[in-house]
Protein backbone atom coordinates (compact mmCIF):
# COMPACT_ATOMS: atom_id res chain seq x y z
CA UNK A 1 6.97 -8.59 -13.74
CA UNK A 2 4.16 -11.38 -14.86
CA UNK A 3 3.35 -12.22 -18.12
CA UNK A 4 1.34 -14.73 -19.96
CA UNK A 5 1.39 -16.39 -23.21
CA UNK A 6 -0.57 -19.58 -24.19
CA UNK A 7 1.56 -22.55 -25.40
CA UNK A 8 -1.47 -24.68 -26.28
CA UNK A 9 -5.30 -23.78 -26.85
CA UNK A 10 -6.04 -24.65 -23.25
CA UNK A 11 -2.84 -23.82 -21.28
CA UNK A 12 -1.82 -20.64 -19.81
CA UNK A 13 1.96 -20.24 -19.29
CA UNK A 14 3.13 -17.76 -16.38
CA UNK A 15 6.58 -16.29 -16.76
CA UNK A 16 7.78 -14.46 -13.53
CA UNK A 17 10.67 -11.88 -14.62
CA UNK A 18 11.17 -10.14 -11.10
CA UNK A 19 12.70 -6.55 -10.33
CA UNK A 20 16.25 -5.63 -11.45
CA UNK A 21 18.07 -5.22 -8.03
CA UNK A 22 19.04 -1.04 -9.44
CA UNK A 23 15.28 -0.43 -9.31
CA UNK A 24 13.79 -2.78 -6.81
CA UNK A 25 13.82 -0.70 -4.03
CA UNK A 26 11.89 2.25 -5.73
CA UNK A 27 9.54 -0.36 -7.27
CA UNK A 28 8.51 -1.78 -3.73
CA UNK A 29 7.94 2.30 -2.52
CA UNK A 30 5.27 1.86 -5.42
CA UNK A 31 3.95 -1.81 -4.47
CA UNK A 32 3.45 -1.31 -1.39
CA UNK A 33 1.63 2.13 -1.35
CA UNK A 34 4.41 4.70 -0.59
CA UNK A 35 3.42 6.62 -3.96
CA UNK A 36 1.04 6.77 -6.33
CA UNK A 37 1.08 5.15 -9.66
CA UNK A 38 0.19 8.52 -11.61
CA UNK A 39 2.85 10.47 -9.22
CA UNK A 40 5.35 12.55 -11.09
CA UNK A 41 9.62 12.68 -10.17
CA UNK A 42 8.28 16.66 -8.67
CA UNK A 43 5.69 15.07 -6.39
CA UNK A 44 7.31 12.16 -5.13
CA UNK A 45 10.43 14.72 -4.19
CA UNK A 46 8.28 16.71 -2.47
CA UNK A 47 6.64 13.61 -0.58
CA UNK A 48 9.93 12.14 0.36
CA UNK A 49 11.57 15.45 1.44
CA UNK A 50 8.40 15.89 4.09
CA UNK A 51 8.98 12.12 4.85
CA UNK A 52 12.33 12.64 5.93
CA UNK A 53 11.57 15.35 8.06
CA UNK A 54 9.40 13.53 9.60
CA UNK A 55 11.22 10.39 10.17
CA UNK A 56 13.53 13.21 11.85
CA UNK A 57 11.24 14.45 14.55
CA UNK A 58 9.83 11.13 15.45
CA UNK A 59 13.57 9.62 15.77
CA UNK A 60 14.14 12.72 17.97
CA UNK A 61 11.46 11.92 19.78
CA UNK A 62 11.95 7.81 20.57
CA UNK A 63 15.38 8.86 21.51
CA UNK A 64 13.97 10.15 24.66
CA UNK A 65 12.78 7.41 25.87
CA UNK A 66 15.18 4.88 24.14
CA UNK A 67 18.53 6.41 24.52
CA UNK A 68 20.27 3.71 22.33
CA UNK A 69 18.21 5.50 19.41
CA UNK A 70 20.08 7.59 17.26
CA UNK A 71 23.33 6.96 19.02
CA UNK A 72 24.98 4.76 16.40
CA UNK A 73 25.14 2.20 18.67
CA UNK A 74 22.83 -1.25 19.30
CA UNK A 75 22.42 -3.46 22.19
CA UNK A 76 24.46 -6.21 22.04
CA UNK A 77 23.29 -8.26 25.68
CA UNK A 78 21.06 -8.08 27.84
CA UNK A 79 21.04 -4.90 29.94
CA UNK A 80 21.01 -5.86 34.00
CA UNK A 81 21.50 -4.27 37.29
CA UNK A 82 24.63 -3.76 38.81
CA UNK A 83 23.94 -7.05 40.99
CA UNK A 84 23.01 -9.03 38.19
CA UNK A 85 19.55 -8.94 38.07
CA UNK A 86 17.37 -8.10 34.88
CA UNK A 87 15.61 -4.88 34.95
CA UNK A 88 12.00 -4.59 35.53
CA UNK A 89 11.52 -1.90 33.34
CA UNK A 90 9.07 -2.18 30.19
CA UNK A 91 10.99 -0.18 28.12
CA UNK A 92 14.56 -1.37 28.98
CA UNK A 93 13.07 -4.72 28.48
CA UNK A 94 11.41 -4.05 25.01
CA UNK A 95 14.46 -2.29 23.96
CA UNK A 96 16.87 -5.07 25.29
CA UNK A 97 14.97 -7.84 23.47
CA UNK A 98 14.67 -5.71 20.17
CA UNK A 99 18.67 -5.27 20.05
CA UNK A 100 19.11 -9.02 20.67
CA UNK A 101 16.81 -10.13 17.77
CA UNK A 102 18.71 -6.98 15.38
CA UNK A 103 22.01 -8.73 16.32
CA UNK A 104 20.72 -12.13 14.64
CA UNK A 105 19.21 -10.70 11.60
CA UNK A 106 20.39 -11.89 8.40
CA UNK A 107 24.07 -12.83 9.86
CA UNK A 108 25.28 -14.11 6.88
CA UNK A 109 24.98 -11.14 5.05
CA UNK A 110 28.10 -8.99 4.79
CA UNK A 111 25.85 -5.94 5.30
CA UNK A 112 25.42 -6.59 8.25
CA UNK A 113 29.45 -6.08 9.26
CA UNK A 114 29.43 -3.04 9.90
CA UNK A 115 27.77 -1.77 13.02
CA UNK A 116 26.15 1.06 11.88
CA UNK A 117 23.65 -0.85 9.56
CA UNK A 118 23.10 -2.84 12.45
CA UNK A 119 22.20 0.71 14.48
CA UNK A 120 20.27 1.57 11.33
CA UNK A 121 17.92 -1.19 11.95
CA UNK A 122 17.78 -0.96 15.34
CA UNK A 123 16.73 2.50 15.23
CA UNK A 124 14.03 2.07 12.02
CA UNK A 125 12.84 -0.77 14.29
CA UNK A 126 12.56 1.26 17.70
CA UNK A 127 10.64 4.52 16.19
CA UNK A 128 8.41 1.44 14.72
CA UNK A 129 7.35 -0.02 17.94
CA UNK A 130 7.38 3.39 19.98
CA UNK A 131 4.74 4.96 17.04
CA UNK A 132 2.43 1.56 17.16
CA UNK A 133 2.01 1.24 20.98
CA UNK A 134 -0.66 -1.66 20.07
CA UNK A 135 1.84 -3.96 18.14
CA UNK A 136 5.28 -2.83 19.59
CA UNK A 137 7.82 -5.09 18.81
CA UNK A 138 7.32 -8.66 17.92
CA UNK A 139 9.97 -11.67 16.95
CA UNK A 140 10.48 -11.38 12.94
CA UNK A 141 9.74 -7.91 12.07
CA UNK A 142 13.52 -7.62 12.18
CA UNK A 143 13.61 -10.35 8.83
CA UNK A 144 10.64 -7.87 7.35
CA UNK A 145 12.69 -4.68 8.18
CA UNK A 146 16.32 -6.10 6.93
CA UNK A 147 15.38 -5.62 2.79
CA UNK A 148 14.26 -2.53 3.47
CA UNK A 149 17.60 -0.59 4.91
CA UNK A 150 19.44 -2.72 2.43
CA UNK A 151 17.39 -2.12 -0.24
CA UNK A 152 16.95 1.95 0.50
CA UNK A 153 20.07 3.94 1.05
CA UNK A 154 18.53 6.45 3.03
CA UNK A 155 16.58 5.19 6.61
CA UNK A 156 13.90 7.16 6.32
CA UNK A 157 12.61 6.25 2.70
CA UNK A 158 13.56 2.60 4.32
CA UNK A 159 11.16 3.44 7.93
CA UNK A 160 8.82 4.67 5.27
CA UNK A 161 8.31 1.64 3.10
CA UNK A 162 8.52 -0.71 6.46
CA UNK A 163 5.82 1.42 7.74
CA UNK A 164 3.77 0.46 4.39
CA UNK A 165 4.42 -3.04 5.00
CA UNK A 166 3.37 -3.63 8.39
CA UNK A 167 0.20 -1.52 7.45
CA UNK A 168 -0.19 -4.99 5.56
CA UNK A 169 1.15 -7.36 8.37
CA UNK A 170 0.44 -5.68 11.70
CA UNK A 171 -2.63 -8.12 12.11
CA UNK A 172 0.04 -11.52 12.00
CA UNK A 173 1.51 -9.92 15.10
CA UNK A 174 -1.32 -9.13 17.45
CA UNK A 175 -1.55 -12.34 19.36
CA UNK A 176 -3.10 -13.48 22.80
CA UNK A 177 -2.94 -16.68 25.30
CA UNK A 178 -6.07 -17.82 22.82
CA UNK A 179 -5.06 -16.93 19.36
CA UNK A 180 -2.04 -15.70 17.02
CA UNK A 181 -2.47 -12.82 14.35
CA UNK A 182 -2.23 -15.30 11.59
CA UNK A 183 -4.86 -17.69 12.46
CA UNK A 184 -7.13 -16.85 9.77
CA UNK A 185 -4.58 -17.53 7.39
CA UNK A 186 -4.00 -20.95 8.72
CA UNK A 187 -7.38 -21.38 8.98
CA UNK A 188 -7.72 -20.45 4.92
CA UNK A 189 -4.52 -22.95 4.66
CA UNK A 190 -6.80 -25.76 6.16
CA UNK A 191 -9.85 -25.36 3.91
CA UNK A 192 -7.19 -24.99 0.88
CA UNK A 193 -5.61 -28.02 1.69
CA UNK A 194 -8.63 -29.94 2.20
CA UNK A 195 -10.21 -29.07 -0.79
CA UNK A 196 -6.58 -29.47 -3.54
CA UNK A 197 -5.05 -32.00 -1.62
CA UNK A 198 -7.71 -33.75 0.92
CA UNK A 199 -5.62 -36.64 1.29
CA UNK A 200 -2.96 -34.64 2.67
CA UNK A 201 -5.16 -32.63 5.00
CA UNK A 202 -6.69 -35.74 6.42
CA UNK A 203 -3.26 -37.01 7.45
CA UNK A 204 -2.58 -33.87 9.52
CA UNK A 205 -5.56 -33.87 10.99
CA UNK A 206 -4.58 -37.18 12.17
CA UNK A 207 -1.47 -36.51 13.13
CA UNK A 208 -2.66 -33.25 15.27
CA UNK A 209 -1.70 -30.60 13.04
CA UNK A 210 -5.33 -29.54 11.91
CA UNK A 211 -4.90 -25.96 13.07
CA UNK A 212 -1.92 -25.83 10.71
CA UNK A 213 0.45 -24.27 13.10
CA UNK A 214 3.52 -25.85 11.57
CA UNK A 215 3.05 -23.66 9.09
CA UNK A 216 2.98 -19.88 11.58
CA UNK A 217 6.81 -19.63 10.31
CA UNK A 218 6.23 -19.18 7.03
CA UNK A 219 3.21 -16.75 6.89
CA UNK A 220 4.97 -14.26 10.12
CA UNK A 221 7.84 -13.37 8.16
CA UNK A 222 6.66 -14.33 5.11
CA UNK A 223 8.98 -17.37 3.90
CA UNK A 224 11.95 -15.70 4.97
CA UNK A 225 13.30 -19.06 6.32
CA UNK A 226 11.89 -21.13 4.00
CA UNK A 227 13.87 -19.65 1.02
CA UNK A 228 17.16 -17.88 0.05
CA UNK A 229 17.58 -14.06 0.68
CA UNK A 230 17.37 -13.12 -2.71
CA UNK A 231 14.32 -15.82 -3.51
CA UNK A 232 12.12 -14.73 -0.65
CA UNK A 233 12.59 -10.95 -2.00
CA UNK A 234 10.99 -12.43 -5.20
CA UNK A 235 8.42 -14.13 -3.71
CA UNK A 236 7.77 -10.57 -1.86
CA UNK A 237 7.48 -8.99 -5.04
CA UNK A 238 5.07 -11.51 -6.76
CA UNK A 239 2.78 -11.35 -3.77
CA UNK A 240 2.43 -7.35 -4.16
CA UNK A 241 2.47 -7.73 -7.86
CA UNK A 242 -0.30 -10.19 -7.52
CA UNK A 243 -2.51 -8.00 -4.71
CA UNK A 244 -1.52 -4.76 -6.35
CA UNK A 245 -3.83 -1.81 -5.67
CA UNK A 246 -3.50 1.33 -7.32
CA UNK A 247 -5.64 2.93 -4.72
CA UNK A 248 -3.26 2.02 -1.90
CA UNK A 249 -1.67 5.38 -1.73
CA UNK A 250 -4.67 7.64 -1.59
CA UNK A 251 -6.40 5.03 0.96
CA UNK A 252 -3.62 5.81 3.13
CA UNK A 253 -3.62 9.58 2.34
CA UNK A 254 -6.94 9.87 2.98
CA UNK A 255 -6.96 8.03 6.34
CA UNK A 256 -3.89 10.36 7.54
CA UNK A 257 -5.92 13.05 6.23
CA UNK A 258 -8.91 12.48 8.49
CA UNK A 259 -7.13 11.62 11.59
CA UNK A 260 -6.14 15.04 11.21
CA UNK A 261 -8.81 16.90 9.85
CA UNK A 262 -11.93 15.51 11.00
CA UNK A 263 -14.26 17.43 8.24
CA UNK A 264 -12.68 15.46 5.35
CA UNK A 265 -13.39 18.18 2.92
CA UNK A 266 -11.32 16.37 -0.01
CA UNK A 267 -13.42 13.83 0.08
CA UNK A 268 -12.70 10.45 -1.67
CA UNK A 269 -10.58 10.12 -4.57
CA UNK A 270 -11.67 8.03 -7.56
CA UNK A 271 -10.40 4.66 -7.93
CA UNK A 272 -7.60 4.35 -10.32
CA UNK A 273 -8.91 0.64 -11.12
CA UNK A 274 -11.68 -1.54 -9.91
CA UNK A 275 -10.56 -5.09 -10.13
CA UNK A 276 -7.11 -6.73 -10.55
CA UNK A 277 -6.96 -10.10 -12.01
CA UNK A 278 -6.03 -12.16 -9.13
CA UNK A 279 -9.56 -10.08 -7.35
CA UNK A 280 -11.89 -10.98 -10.17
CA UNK A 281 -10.49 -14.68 -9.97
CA UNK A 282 -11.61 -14.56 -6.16
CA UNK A 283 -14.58 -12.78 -6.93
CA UNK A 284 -16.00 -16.03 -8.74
CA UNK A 285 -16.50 -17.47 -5.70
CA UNK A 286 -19.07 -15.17 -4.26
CA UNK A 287 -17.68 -15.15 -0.30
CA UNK A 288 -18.74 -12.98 1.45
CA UNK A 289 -15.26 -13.15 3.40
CA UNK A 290 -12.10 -11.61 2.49
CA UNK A 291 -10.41 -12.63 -0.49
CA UNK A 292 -7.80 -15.24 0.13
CA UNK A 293 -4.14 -13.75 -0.18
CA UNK A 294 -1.86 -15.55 -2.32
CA UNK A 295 0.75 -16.10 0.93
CA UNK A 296 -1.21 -18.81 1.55
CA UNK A 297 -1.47 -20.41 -1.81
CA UNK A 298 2.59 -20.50 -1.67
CA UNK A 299 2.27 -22.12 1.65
CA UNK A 300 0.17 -24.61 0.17
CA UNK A 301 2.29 -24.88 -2.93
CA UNK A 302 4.94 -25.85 -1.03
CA UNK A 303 2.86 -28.28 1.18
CA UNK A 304 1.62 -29.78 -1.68
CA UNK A 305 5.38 -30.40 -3.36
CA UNK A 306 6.51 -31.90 -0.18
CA UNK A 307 3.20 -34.46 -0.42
CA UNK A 308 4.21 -37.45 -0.80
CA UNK A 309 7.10 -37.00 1.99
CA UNK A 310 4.30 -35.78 4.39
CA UNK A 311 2.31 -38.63 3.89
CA UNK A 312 5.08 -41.29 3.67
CA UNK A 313 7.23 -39.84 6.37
CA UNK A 314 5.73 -37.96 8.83
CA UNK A 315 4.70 -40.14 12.05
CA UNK A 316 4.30 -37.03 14.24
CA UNK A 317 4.12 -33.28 14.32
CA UNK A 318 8.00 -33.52 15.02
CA UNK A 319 8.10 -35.03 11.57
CA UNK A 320 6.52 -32.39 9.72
CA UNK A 321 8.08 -29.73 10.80
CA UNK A 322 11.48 -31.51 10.49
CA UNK A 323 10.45 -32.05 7.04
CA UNK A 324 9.24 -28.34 6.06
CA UNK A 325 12.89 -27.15 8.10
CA UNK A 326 15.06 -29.82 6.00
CA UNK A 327 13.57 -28.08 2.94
CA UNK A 328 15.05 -24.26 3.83
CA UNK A 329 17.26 -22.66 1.08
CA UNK A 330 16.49 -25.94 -1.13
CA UNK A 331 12.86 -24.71 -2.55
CA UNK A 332 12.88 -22.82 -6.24
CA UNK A 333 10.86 -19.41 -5.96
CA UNK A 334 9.71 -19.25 -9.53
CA UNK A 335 8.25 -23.29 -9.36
CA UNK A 336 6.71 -21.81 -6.09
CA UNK A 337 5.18 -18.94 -7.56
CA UNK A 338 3.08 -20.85 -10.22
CA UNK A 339 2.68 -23.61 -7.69
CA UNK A 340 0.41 -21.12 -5.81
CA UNK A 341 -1.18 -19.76 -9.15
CA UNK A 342 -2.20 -23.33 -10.47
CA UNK A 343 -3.38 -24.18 -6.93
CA UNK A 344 -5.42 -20.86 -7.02
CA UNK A 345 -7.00 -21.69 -9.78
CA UNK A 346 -7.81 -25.14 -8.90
CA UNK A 347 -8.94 -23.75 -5.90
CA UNK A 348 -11.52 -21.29 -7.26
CA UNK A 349 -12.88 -23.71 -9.44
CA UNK A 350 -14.10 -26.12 -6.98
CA UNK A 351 -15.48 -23.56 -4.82
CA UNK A 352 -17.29 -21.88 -7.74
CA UNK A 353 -18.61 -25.39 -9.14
CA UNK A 354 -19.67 -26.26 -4.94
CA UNK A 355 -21.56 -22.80 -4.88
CA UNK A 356 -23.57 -23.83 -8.07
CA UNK A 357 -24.55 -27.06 -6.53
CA UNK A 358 -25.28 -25.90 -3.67
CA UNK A 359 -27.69 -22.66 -5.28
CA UNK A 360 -29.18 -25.14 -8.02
């Protein structure tokens, strides 16, 4: 998927090849933690045949208290009262506003056309939000969920490898009066921006747009927007390629595994690898924090290409984000990709050679 080849003494060249669209699906089961890397064809059968079952009883299940579920049908408008009044109810509500966001998912895609796929992600997204009571459902997990039915044939191994995702993601969605689920990440955006491009930063920050907000879009449902179907697919790809752990799968395992047995006898399995490049890269800057994840090295990446407009152009926060919506379906995923690497890099450096100052 990444390789590297050096065309001078000094110069490392990144060439991003991407999944073949046969295999991608089964590739992102693997990426994003559905299997293990060391699994054979015999276990992963066996794993997906229990999955399915119980994708089964839990669809069973939600269809009791979401009726729509499992019927092959999907809300189309919003469900009143025979006077006309919206219904009070929770559920009916959650339910209602679920099948209205389904209904404007990926439109343009001829998938989409026939009804059923549009009950198929309806349902995938309804067992979601009755099985994490916490998170629910939240605008844009419908662009997360699309790839995944269209990608995976059956809706199970698709709920499955959702399910993996969010794992990932749940945190962007969990947001209050006070604060939004990605606000870390636009708080890393800020202190990336102001230390590869603090020319750029300081014009925000005089403009208003400091806490980076402009930029929520793009980290939610992770540049789904911003770039073409196909290109933001990529981009999904490169990010899990990038952040890869081998362990994934047995984390999860394990944690499953002591939610239901509480004396843990397997105990913990041994790590298949200890450090991934992009981890020993962050590693060189000694935080004590969480490693920064590449989504927001592509948001800067793109930032930083649109530069000189932002500084030229924008008067306002209107402007900005007029600019940054102009730019959807017009950005290249590849020149974004080692955008973020080169940024990365730059970025690491200068915190690496500031934390030598700072201890000498």
């Amino acid at each position: 998927m990444v390789s590297y080849y050096k065309r001078t003494k000094n110069e490392l060249i990144y060439v991003f090849h991407g999944i073949h669209p046969a295999i991608r699906g089964e590739v992102w089961e693997f990426l994003l933690g559905c299997y293990h890397p060391m699994s054979t064809f015999d276990e992963r059968k066996q794993i997906r045949q229990h999955r399915r079952e119980q994708y089964v009883r839990l669809k069973n299940e939600c269809s009791k208290m979401f009726p729509v579920v499992g019927s092959g049908k999907y809300i189309t408008a919003p469900v009143i009262t025979e006077d006309c009044q919206p219904i009070r109810n929770p559920v009916v509500a959650l339910e209602t506003n679920l099948g209205l966001y389904v209904k404007r998912t990926d439109r343009t895609l001829l998938f989409y056309n026939k009804p059923e796929n549009l009950s198929k992600l309806q349902d995938i997204l309804s067992v979601y939000a009755w099985i994490d009571i916490d998170v629910g459902y939240c605008q844009g997990m419908s662009d997360l969920c699309s790839p995944m039915i269209i990608l995976l044939e059956n809706e199970a191994d698709a709920f499955w490898c959702f399910e993996r995702l969010m794992r990932r993601l749940r945190g962007n969605f969990q947001c209050t009066e006070t604060f939004v689920g990605v606000q870390t990440q636009l708080s890393n955006l800020a202190t990336v921006t102001q230390v590869i491009d603090p020319k750029l930063h300081q014009h925000l920050e005089t403009l208003g747009g400091g806490n980076y907000l402009f930029a929520f879009r793009m980290l939610i449902v992770l540049f789904r927007r911003e770039f073409s179907f196909c290109d933001s697919l990529y981009l999904w790809e490169m990010m899990w390629a990038l952040e890869y752990d081998p362990d994934l799968f047995s984390l999860y395992e394990e944690l499953e595994l002591n939610m239901e047995k509480a004396e843990g006898s397997k105990g913990k399995s041994k790590p298949t690898q200890k450090y991934r490049k992009y981890e020993r890269e962050n590693m060189k800057i000694k935080s004590v924090d969480a490693p920064l994840p590449i989504s927001v090295f592509l948001v800067a990446s793109v930032l930083k290409d649109k530069s000189s407009v932002l500084l030229h152009q924008a008067r306002g926060l209107d402007d900005v984000v007029k600019i940054l919506n102009d730019m959807t379906g017009n950005l290249d995923a590849k020149k974004a990709c080692i955008g973020a690497l080169k940024l990365h890099k730059k970025y690491v450096k200068a915190k690496t050679h500031c934390n030598s100052k700072s201890m000498g």
